[in-house]
Coordinates of N, CA, C and O in Angstrom, one line a residue:
X1 N 59.0 136.2 142.3 CA 59.6 137.2 143.2 C 60.2 138.3 142.3 O 60.0 139.5 142.7
X2 N 60.9 138.0 141.3 CA 61.5 139.0 140.4 C 60.4 139.9 139.8 O 60.5 141.1 139.8
X3 N 59.3 139.3 139.4 CA 58.2 140.0 138.8 C 57.6 141.0 139.9 O 57.4 142.2 139.6
X4 N 57.5 140.5 141.1 CA 56.9 141.4 142.2 C 57.9 142.6 142.5 O 57.5 143.7 142.7
X5 N 59.2 142.3 142.5 CA 60.2 143.4 142.8 C 60.1 144.4 141.7 O 60.1 145.6 141.9
X6 N 60.0 144.0 140.4 CA 59.9 144.9 139.3 C 58.6 145.7 139.4 O 58.6 146.9 139.2
X7 N 57.5 145.1 139.8 CA 56.2 145.7 139.9 C 56.2 146.8 141.0 O 55.6 147.8 140.9
X8 N 57.1 146.6 142.1 CA 57.2 147.6 143.1 C 58.2 148.6 142.8 O 58.5 149.5 143.7
X9 N 58.8 148.6 141.6 CA 59.7 149.7 141.2 C 61.2 149.4 141.4 O 62.0 150.3 141.1
X10 N 61.6 148.3 141.8 CA 63.0 148.0 141.9 C 63.6 147.8 140.5 O 63.0 147.2 139.7
X11 N 64.8 148.4 140.3 CA 65.3 148.5 139.0 C 66.6 147.7 138.9 O 67.0 147.2 137.8
X12 N 67.4 147.7 139.9 CA 68.7 147.1 139.8 C 68.7 145.7 140.4 O 69.0 145.4 141.6
X13 N 68.2 144.8 139.6 CA 68.0 143.4 140.0 C 68.9 142.5 139.1 O 69.0 142.6 137.9
X14 N 69.7 141.7 139.8 CA 70.5 140.6 139.2 C 70.0 139.3 139.6 O 69.5 139.1 140.7
X15 N 70.0 138.3 138.7 CA 69.6 137.0 139.0 C 70.7 136.0 138.6 O 71.5 136.2 137.7
X16 N 70.7 134.8 139.3 CA 71.6 133.7 139.0 C 70.8 132.5 138.9 O 69.9 132.2 139.7
X17 N 71.1 131.7 137.9 CA 70.5 130.4 137.7 C 71.4 129.5 136.9 O 72.1 130.1 136.0
X18 N 71.4 128.2 137.1 CA 72.2 127.4 136.3 C 71.5 126.7 135.1 O 72.1 126.2 134.2
X19 N 70.2 126.9 135.1 CA 69.3 126.2 134.1 C 69.1 127.2 132.9 O 68.5 128.3 133.1
X20 N 69.6 127.0 131.7 CA 69.5 127.9 130.6 C 68.1 128.3 130.3 O 67.8 129.5 130.0
X21 N 67.1 127.4 130.4 CA 65.7 127.8 130.1 C 65.2 128.8 131.1 O 64.5 129.7 130.7
X22 N 65.6 128.6 132.3 CA 65.1 129.6 133.4 C 65.8 131.0 133.1 O 65.1 132.0 133.2
X23 N 67.1 131.0 132.8 CA 67.8 132.2 132.5 C 67.1 132.9 131.3 O 66.9 134.1 131.4
X24 N 66.8 132.2 130.2 CA 66.2 132.8 129.1 C 64.8 133.4 129.4 O 64.5 134.5 128.9
X25 N 64.1 132.6 130.2 CA 62.7 133.1 130.6 C 62.8 134.4 131.3 O 62.1 135.4 131.0
X26 N 63.7 134.5 132.3 CA 63.8 135.7 133.1 C 64.3 136.9 132.3 O 63.8 138.0 132.4
X27 N 65.3 136.6 131.4 CA 65.8 137.6 130.6 C 64.8 138.2 129.6 O 64.6 139.4 129.4
X28 N 64.1 137.2 128.9 CA 63.1 137.6 127.9 C 61.8 138.2 128.5 O 61.3 139.2 128.0
X29 N 61.3 137.6 129.5 CA 60.0 137.9 130.0 C 60.1 139.1 131.0 O 59.1 139.9 131.1
X30 N 61.1 139.1 131.8 CA 61.2 140.1 132.8 C 62.3 141.2 132.6 O 62.3 142.2 133.3
X31 N 63.1 141.0 131.6 CA 64.1 142.0 131.3 C 65.1 142.2 132.4 O 65.6 143.3 132.6
X32 N 65.5 141.1 133.0 CA 66.4 141.2 134.2 C 67.8 140.6 133.7 O 67.8 139.6 133.0
X33 N 68.9 141.2 134.2 CA 70.2 140.7 133.9 C 70.3 139.3 134.7 O 70.2 139.2 135.9
X34 N 70.6 138.3 133.9 CA 70.7 136.9 134.5 C 72.1 136.4 134.2 O 72.6 136.4 133.1
X35 N 72.8 135.9 135.3 CA 74.0 135.2 135.1 C 73.7 133.7 135.1 O 73.2 133.2 136.1
X36 N 73.9 133.1 133.9 CA 73.5 131.7 133.8 C 74.8 130.8 134.1 O 75.5 130.5 133.2
X37 N 75.0 130.5 135.4 CA 76.2 129.8 135.8 C 76.0 129.3 137.2 O 75.0 129.6 137.9
X38 N 76.9 128.5 137.6 CA 76.9 128.0 139.0 C 77.1 129.1 140.0 O 77.8 130.1 139.7
X39 N 76.4 129.1 141.1 CA 76.4 130.1 142.1 C 77.8 130.4 142.6 O 78.2 131.5 142.9
X40 N 78.6 129.3 142.8 CA 79.9 129.5 143.3 C 80.8 130.3 142.3 O 81.6 131.1 142.7
X41 N 80.6 129.9 141.0 CA 81.3 130.6 140.0 C 80.9 132.1 139.9 O 81.8 133.0 139.8
X42 N 79.7 132.3 140.1 CA 79.2 133.7 140.1 C 79.9 134.5 141.2 O 80.4 135.6 140.9
X43 N 79.9 134.0 142.4 CA 80.5 134.8 143.5 C 82.0 134.9 143.4 O 82.6 135.9 143.8
X44 N 82.6 133.9 142.8 CA 84.1 134.0 142.6 C 84.4 135.1 141.5 O 85.5 135.7 141.6
X45 N 83.6 135.3 140.6 CA 83.8 136.2 139.5 C 83.3 137.6 139.7 O 83.6 138.6 139.1
X46 N 82.4 137.7 140.7 CA 81.6 139.0 140.9 C 82.2 139.7 142.1 O 82.3 139.1 143.2
X47 N 82.4 141.0 142.0 CA 82.9 141.8 143.1 C 81.9 142.9 143.5 O 82.2 143.7 144.3
X48 N 80.7 142.8 143.0 CA 79.6 143.7 143.3 C 79.2 143.5 144.8 O 79.2 142.4 145.3
X49 N 78.7 144.6 145.4 CA 78.1 144.5 146.7 C 76.6 144.8 146.6 O 76.2 145.6 145.8
X50 N 75.8 144.1 147.4 CA 74.4 144.1 147.3 C 73.8 144.6 148.6 O 74.3 144.3 149.7
X51 N 72.6 145.3 148.6 CA 71.9 145.6 149.7 C 71.0 144.4 150.2 O 70.8 144.2 151.4
X52 N 70.6 143.6 149.3 CA 69.7 142.5 149.6 C 70.1 141.3 148.6 O 70.3 141.5 147.4
X53 N 70.2 140.1 149.2 CA 70.4 138.9 148.4 C 69.3 137.9 148.9 O 69.1 137.8 150.1
X54 N 68.6 137.4 147.9 CA 67.5 136.4 148.2 C 67.9 135.1 147.6 O 68.3 135.0 146.4
X55 N 67.7 134.0 148.4 CA 67.9 132.7 147.9 C 66.7 131.8 148.3 O 66.6 131.3 149.4
X56 N 65.7 131.8 147.4 CA 64.5 131.0 147.7 C 64.7 129.6 147.1 O 65.0 129.5 145.9
X57 N 64.5 128.6 147.9 CA 64.6 127.2 147.4 C 66.0 126.9 146.7 O 66.0 126.2 145.7
X58 N 67.0 127.3 147.4 CA 68.4 127.2 146.9 C 69.2 126.3 147.9 O 69.8 125.3 147.5
X59 N 69.3 126.8 149.1 CA 70.3 126.2 150.0 C 70.1 124.7 150.3 O 71.1 124.0 150.5
X60 N 68.9 124.2 150.2 CA 68.6 122.8 150.5 C 69.2 121.9 149.4 O 69.3 120.7 149.6
X61 N 69.7 122.4 148.3 CA 70.3 121.6 147.3 C 71.8 121.4 147.4 O 72.4 120.7 146.6
X62 N 72.4 121.9 148.5 CA 73.8 121.8 148.7 C 74.1 121.0 150.0 O 73.3 120.9 150.9
X63 N 75.3 120.5 150.1 CA 75.8 119.8 151.3 C 76.1 120.8 152.3 O 76.2 122.0 152.0
X64 N 76.2 120.4 153.6 CA 76.5 121.3 154.7 C 77.8 122.1 154.4 O 77.8 123.4 154.6
X65 N 78.8 121.5 154.0 CA 80.1 122.2 153.7 C 79.9 123.3 152.6 O 80.4 124.4 152.7
X66 N 79.2 122.9 151.6 CA 78.9 123.8 150.5 C 78.0 125.0 150.9 O 78.3 126.1 150.5
X67 N 77.1 124.7 151.8 CA 76.2 125.8 152.4 C 77.1 126.8 153.1 O 76.9 128.0 153.0
X68 N 78.0 126.3 153.9 CA 78.9 127.3 154.7 C 79.7 128.1 153.7 O 79.8 129.3 153.9
X69 N 80.3 127.5 152.6 CA 81.0 128.3 151.6 C 80.1 129.3 150.9 O 80.5 130.4 150.7
X70 N 78.9 128.8 150.5 CA 78.0 129.7 149.8 C 77.6 130.9 150.7 O 77.6 132.0 150.3
X71 N 77.2 130.6 152.0 CA 76.8 131.6 152.9 C 77.9 132.6 153.2 O 77.7 133.8 153.3
X72 N 79.2 132.1 153.2 CA 80.3 133.0 153.4 C 80.4 134.0 152.2 O 80.6 135.2 152.3
X73 N 80.3 133.5 151.0 CA 80.3 134.3 149.8 C 79.1 135.3 149.8 O 79.3 136.5 149.4
X74 N 78.0 134.9 150.2 CA 76.8 135.8 150.2 C 77.1 136.9 151.2 O 76.9 138.1 151.0
X75 N 77.6 136.5 152.4 CA 77.8 137.5 153.5 C 78.9 138.5 153.0 O 78.7 139.7 153.2
X76 N 79.9 138.1 152.3 CA 81.0 139.0 151.9 C 80.5 139.9 150.7 O 81.0 140.9 150.5
X77 N 79.4 139.4 150.0 CA 78.8 140.2 148.9 C 77.8 141.2 149.4 O 77.2 141.9 148.5
X78 N 77.5 141.2 150.6 CA 76.5 142.2 151.1 C 77.2 143.5 151.6 O 78.2 143.5 152.2
X79 N 76.5 144.6 151.3 CA 76.9 145.9 151.9 C 76.7 145.8 153.4 O 76.0 145.0 153.9
X80 N 77.4 146.8 154.1 CA 77.1 146.9 155.6 C 75.6 147.2 155.7 O 75.0 147.9 155.0
X81 N 75.0 146.5 156.7 CA 73.6 146.5 156.9 C 72.8 145.8 155.8 O 71.6 145.9 155.7
X82 N 73.5 145.0 155.0 CA 72.9 144.3 153.9 C 72.0 143.1 154.5 O 72.2 142.7 155.7
X83 N 71.0 142.7 153.8 CA 70.1 141.7 154.2 C 70.1 140.5 153.3 O 70.1 140.6 152.1
X84 N 70.1 139.3 154.0 CA 70.0 138.1 153.2 C 68.7 137.4 153.7 O 68.4 137.3 154.8
X85 N 67.9 136.9 152.7 CA 66.7 136.3 152.9 C 66.7 134.9 152.2 O 67.0 134.8 151.0
X86 N 66.4 133.9 153.0 CA 66.3 132.5 152.4 C 65.0 131.9 152.7 O 64.3 132.2 153.6
X87 N 64.6 130.9 151.8 CA 63.5 130.1 152.1 C 63.9 128.6 151.8 O 64.6 128.4 150.7
X88 N 63.6 127.7 152.7 CA 64.0 126.4 152.5 C 63.0 125.5 153.2 O 62.2 125.9 154.0
X89 N 63.0 124.2 152.9 CA 62.1 123.3 153.6 C 62.2 123.4 155.1 O 63.3 123.5 155.6
X90 N 61.1 123.3 155.8 CA 61.0 123.5 157.3 C 61.1 122.1 157.9 O 60.1 121.4 157.9
X91 N 62.2 121.8 158.6 CA 62.4 120.5 159.2 C 61.6 120.4 160.5 O 61.5 119.4 161.1
X92 N 61.0 121.5 161.0 CA 60.2 121.6 162.2 C 58.8 121.3 161.9 O 57.9 121.6 162.7
X93 N 58.5 120.7 160.7 CA 57.1 120.5 160.3 C 57.0 119.2 159.5 O 57.8 119.0 158.7
X94 N 56.0 118.4 159.8 CA 55.8 117.2 159.0 C 55.6 117.6 157.5 O 56.1 116.8 156.6
X95 N 55.0 118.7 157.2 CA 54.8 119.1 155.8 C 56.2 119.5 155.2 O 56.5 119.1 154.1
X96 N 57.0 120.2 156.0 CA 58.3 120.6 155.5 C 59.2 119.4 155.3 O 60.0 119.3 154.4
X97 N 59.1 118.3 156.1 CA 59.9 117.1 155.9 C 59.5 116.4 154.7 O 60.3 115.9 153.9
X98 N 58.2 116.5 154.4 CA 57.7 115.9 153.1 C 58.4 116.7 151.9 O 58.8 116.0 151.0
X99 N 58.4 118.0 152.0 CA 59.0 118.8 151.0 C 60.5 118.5 150.8 O 61.0 118.3 149.7
X100 N 61.2 118.3 152.0 CA 62.6 118.0 152.0 C 62.9 116.7 151.2 O 63.8 116.6 150.5
X101 N 62.1 115.7 151.4 CA 62.3 114.4 150.8 C 61.5 114.2 149.5 O 61.7 113.2 148.9
X102 N 60.8 115.2 149.1 CA 60.1 115.1 147.8 C 60.9 115.3 146.6 O 60.6 114.9 145.5
X103 N 62.0 116.0 146.8 CA 62.9 116.3 145.7 C 64.2 115.5 145.8 O 64.9 115.6 146.9
X104 N 64.6 114.8 144.8 CA 65.8 113.9 144.9 C 67.1 114.8 145.1 O 68.1 114.3 145.7
X105 N 67.1 116.0 144.6 CA 68.2 116.9 144.8 C 68.3 117.6 146.1 O 69.3 118.3 146.4
X106 N 67.3 117.5 147.0 CA 67.3 118.1 148.3 C 68.3 117.4 149.2 O 68.2 116.2 149.3
X107 N 69.2 118.1 149.8 CA 70.2 117.6 150.7 C 69.9 117.8 152.2 O 70.4 117.1 153.1
X108 N 69.1 118.9 152.5 CA 68.9 119.3 153.9 C 67.6 120.1 154.0 O 67.0 120.5 153.1
X109 N 67.1 120.2 155.2 CA 66.0 121.1 155.6 C 66.5 121.9 156.8 O 67.5 121.5 157.5
X110 N 65.8 122.9 157.2 CA 66.3 123.8 158.2 C 65.2 124.0 159.3 O 64.0 123.8 159.0
X111 N 65.6 124.3 160.5 CA 64.7 124.8 161.6 C 65.2 126.2 162.0 O 66.2 126.6 161.5
X112 N 64.4 126.8 162.8 CA 64.8 128.1 163.3 C 66.2 128.0 164.0 O 67.0 128.9 163.9
X113 N 66.4 126.9 164.8 CA 67.6 126.7 165.5 C 68.8 126.6 164.5 O 69.9 127.2 164.8
X114 N 68.6 125.8 163.5 CA 69.8 125.6 162.6 C 70.1 126.8 161.8 O 71.2 127.1 161.5
X115 N 69.1 127.6 161.4 CA 69.3 128.8 160.7 C 70.0 129.8 161.6 O 71.0 130.4 161.2
X116 N 69.6 129.9 162.8 CA 70.3 130.8 163.8 C 71.8 130.4 164.0 O 72.7 131.2 164.0
X117 N 72.0 129.1 164.1 CA 73.4 128.6 164.3 C 74.2 128.9 163.1 O 75.3 129.5 163.2
X118 N 73.7 128.6 161.9 CA 74.4 128.9 160.6 C 74.7 130.4 160.5 O 75.9 130.8 160.2
X119 N 73.7 131.2 160.6 CA 73.8 132.7 160.4 C 74.8 133.3 161.4 O 75.6 134.2 161.0
X120 N 74.8 132.9 162.6 CA 75.7 133.4 163.6 C 77.2 133.0 163.3 O 78.0 133.9 163.4
X121 N 77.4 131.8 162.9 CA 78.7 131.4 162.5 C 79.3 132.2 161.3 O 80.4 132.6 161.3
X122 N 78.4 132.5 160.4 CA 78.8 133.3 159.2 C 79.1 134.7 159.6 O 79.9 135.4 158.9
X123 N 78.4 135.3 160.6 CA 78.7 136.6 161.0 C 77.5 137.6 161.0 O 77.6 138.8 161.3
X124 N 76.3 137.1 160.7 CA 75.1 138.0 160.8 C 74.8 138.4 162.2 O 75.0 137.6 163.1
X125 N 74.5 139.7 162.3 CA 74.3 140.3 163.7 C 72.9 140.2 164.2 O 72.6 140.0 165.3
X126 N 71.9 140.3 163.2 CA 70.5 140.2 163.6 C 69.9 139.0 162.7 O 70.1 139.0 161.5
X127 N 69.2 138.1 163.4 CA 68.7 137.0 162.7 C 67.2 136.8 163.0 O 66.8 136.9 164.2
X128 N 66.4 136.5 162.0 CA 65.0 136.3 162.2 C 64.6 135.1 161.5 O 65.0 134.8 160.3
X129 N 63.7 134.3 162.0 CA 63.1 133.2 161.3 C 61.6 133.3 161.4 O 61.0 133.5 162.5
X130 N 60.9 133.1 160.3 CA 59.5 133.1 160.3 C 58.9 132.0 159.4 O 59.6 131.5 158.5
X131 N 57.7 131.5 159.8 CA 57.1 130.5 158.9 C 56.7 131.1 157.6 O 56.4 132.3 157.6
X132 N 56.6 130.3 156.6 CA 56.0 130.9 155.3 C 54.6 131.3 155.6 O 53.8 130.6 156.2
X133 N 54.2 132.5 155.2 CA 52.9 133.0 155.5 C 51.8 132.1 154.9 O 51.9 131.5 153.8
X134 N 50.7 131.9 155.6 CA 49.5 131.2 155.2 C 48.7 132.2 154.3 O 48.3 133.3 154.8
X135 N 48.4 131.8 153.1 CA 47.6 132.7 152.3 C 46.2 132.1 152.1 O 45.9 131.2 151.3
X136 N 45.3 132.5 153.0 CA 43.9 132.1 152.9 C 43.0 133.2 153.3 O 43.2 133.9 154.3
X137 N 41.9 133.4 152.6 CA 40.9 134.4 152.9 C 39.8 133.8 153.8 O 38.9 134.6 154.2
X138 N 39.8 132.5 154.0 CA 38.8 131.9 154.8 C 39.2 131.9 156.3 O 40.0 131.1 156.7
X139 N 38.6 132.8 157.1 CA 38.9 133.0 158.5 C 38.7 131.8 159.3 O 39.5 131.5 160.2
X140 N 37.6 131.1 159.0 CA 37.3 129.8 159.8 C 38.4 128.8 159.6 O 38.9 128.2 160.5
X141 N 38.9 128.6 158.3 CA 39.9 127.7 158.0 C 41.2 128.1 158.8 O 41.9 127.3 159.3
X142 N 41.5 129.4 158.8 CA 42.8 129.9 159.4 C 42.7 129.6 160.9 O 43.6 129.2 161.5
X143 N 41.5 129.9 161.6 CA 41.4 129.7 163.0 C 41.5 128.2 163.4 O 42.1 127.9 164.4
X144 N 40.9 127.3 162.6 CA 41.0 125.9 162.8 C 42.4 125.4 162.7 O 42.9 124.7 163.5
X145 N 43.1 125.9 161.7 CA 44.5 125.5 161.5 C 45.4 126.0 162.7 O 46.3 125.3 163.1
X146 N 45.1 127.2 163.2 CA 45.9 127.7 164.3 C 45.6 126.8 165.6 O 46.6 126.5 166.3
X147 N 44.4 126.4 165.8 CA 44.1 125.5 167.0 C 44.8 124.2 166.8 O 45.4 123.7 167.7
X148 N 44.7 123.6 165.6 CA 45.3 122.3 165.4 C 46.8 122.4 165.5 O 47.5 121.6 166.1
X149 N 47.4 123.5 165.0 CA 48.8 123.7 165.0 C 49.3 123.8 166.5 O 50.3 123.2 166.8
X150 N 48.6 124.5 167.3 CA 49.0 124.6 168.8 C 48.9 123.2 169.4 O 49.8 122.9 170.2
X151 N 47.8 122.5 169.2 CA 47.6 121.2 169.8 C 48.8 120.2 169.3 O 49.4 119.6 170.1
X152 N 49.0 120.1 168.0 CA 50.0 119.2 167.5 C 51.4 119.7 167.9 O 52.2 118.8 168.3
X153 N 51.6 121.0 168.0 CA 52.9 121.5 168.4 C 53.2 121.0 169.9 O 54.3 120.5 170.2
X154 N 52.2 121.2 170.7 CA 52.4 120.7 172.1 C 52.6 119.2 172.2 O 53.4 118.7 173.0
X155 N 51.8 118.5 171.5 CA 51.8 117.0 171.5 C 53.1 116.5 171.1 O 53.7 115.6 171.7
X156 N 53.7 117.1 170.0 CA 55.0 116.6 169.5 C 56.2 117.4 170.0 O 57.3 117.2 169.5
X157 N 56.0 118.3 170.9 CA 57.1 119.2 171.4 C 57.8 120.0 170.3 O 59.0 120.1 170.2
X158 N 57.0 120.5 169.3 CA 57.5 121.3 168.2 C 57.0 122.7 168.4 O 56.0 122.9 169.0
X159 N 57.7 123.6 167.8 CA 57.4 125.0 167.8 C 56.1 125.2 167.1 O 56.0 125.0 165.8
X160 N 55.0 125.6 167.7 CA 53.7 125.7 167.1 C 53.6 126.7 166.0 O 52.7 126.7 165.2
X161 N 54.5 127.7 166.1 CA 54.5 128.7 165.0 C 54.9 128.2 163.7 O 54.6 128.7 162.6
X162 N 55.7 127.1 163.7 CA 56.2 126.5 162.5 C 55.6 125.2 162.0 O 55.9 124.7 161.0
X163 N 54.8 124.6 162.8 CA 54.2 123.3 162.6 C 53.5 123.1 161.3 O 53.6 122.0 160.6
X164 N 52.8 124.1 160.8 CA 52.0 124.0 159.6 C 52.7 124.6 158.4 O 52.2 124.6 157.3
X165 N 53.9 125.1 158.5 CA 54.6 125.7 157.5 C 55.5 124.8 156.7 O 56.5 124.2 157.3
X166 N 55.3 124.6 155.4 CA 56.1 123.7 154.6 C 57.5 124.3 154.5 O 58.5 123.5 154.4
X167 N 57.7 125.6 154.5 CA 59.0 126.2 154.3 C 59.2 127.2 155.5 O 58.3 127.6 156.1
X168 N 60.5 127.4 155.7 CA 60.9 128.4 156.7 C 61.7 129.5 156.0 O 62.4 129.2 155.1
X169 N 61.5 130.7 156.5 CA 62.2 131.8 155.9 C 63.2 132.4 157.0 O 62.8 132.6 158.1
X170 N 64.4 132.5 156.6 CA 65.5 133.0 157.5 C 65.9 134.3 156.9 O 66.1 134.5 155.7
X171 N 66.1 135.3 157.8 CA 66.5 136.6 157.5 C 67.8 137.0 158.3 O 67.7 136.9 159.5
X172 N 68.8 137.4 157.7 CA 70.1 137.8 158.4 C 70.4 139.2 157.9 O 70.4 139.5 156.8
X173 N 70.8 140.0 158.9 CA 71.2 141.4 158.7 C 72.7 141.4 159.1 O 73.1 141.1 160.2
X174 N 73.5 141.9 158.1 CA 75.0 141.9 158.3 C 75.5 142.7 159.5 O 76.4 142.2 160.2
X175 N 74.9 143.8 159.7 CA 75.4 144.7 160.8 C 74.3 145.3 161.6 O 73.3 145.6 161.0
X176 N 74.4 145.4 162.9 CA 73.3 146.0 163.6 C 73.6 147.5 163.9 O 73.0 148.1 164.7
X177 N 74.6 148.0 163.3 CA 74.9 149.5 163.4 C 73.8 150.3 162.8 O 73.3 150.0 161.7
X178 N 73.5 151.4 163.4 CA 72.4 152.3 162.9 C 73.0 153.3 162.0 O 74.1 153.8 162.2

């Protein structure tokens, strides 16, 4: 993600990670400022405001109480009209549940309902949930997956938009003022 942001011309990028090897890689290979520390420590020490904060594959590693604390810190660190984007295992999908339980450090998975509930409690004004995009150039494969997804979704009373998505993406916008 950082590589893509740099490729598109974004220059003011900060990163946080607790794993020194990851921090060194990002610093050396991508030339990005990395805070190599616990995310709670970062937000306690940092008073910067951001237009966008992204947490891919992060929230599922915390308890529910920690998620609320972290989300509060994220919300407070956003500028007015700031955007938060998260990706986490999709509990509304058998594939997502496999992802949730495939990592011993995973504590939780999300659905569009749980993301909406969490984001509203934190104070986000506009909330969107989308399945992780399918990346396939084979149109036949995509059409068959869509048909199976609709059938399985109806059969299991699950949202057919999310049934094949291993991960769910949640987007929260701090203020709806124009």
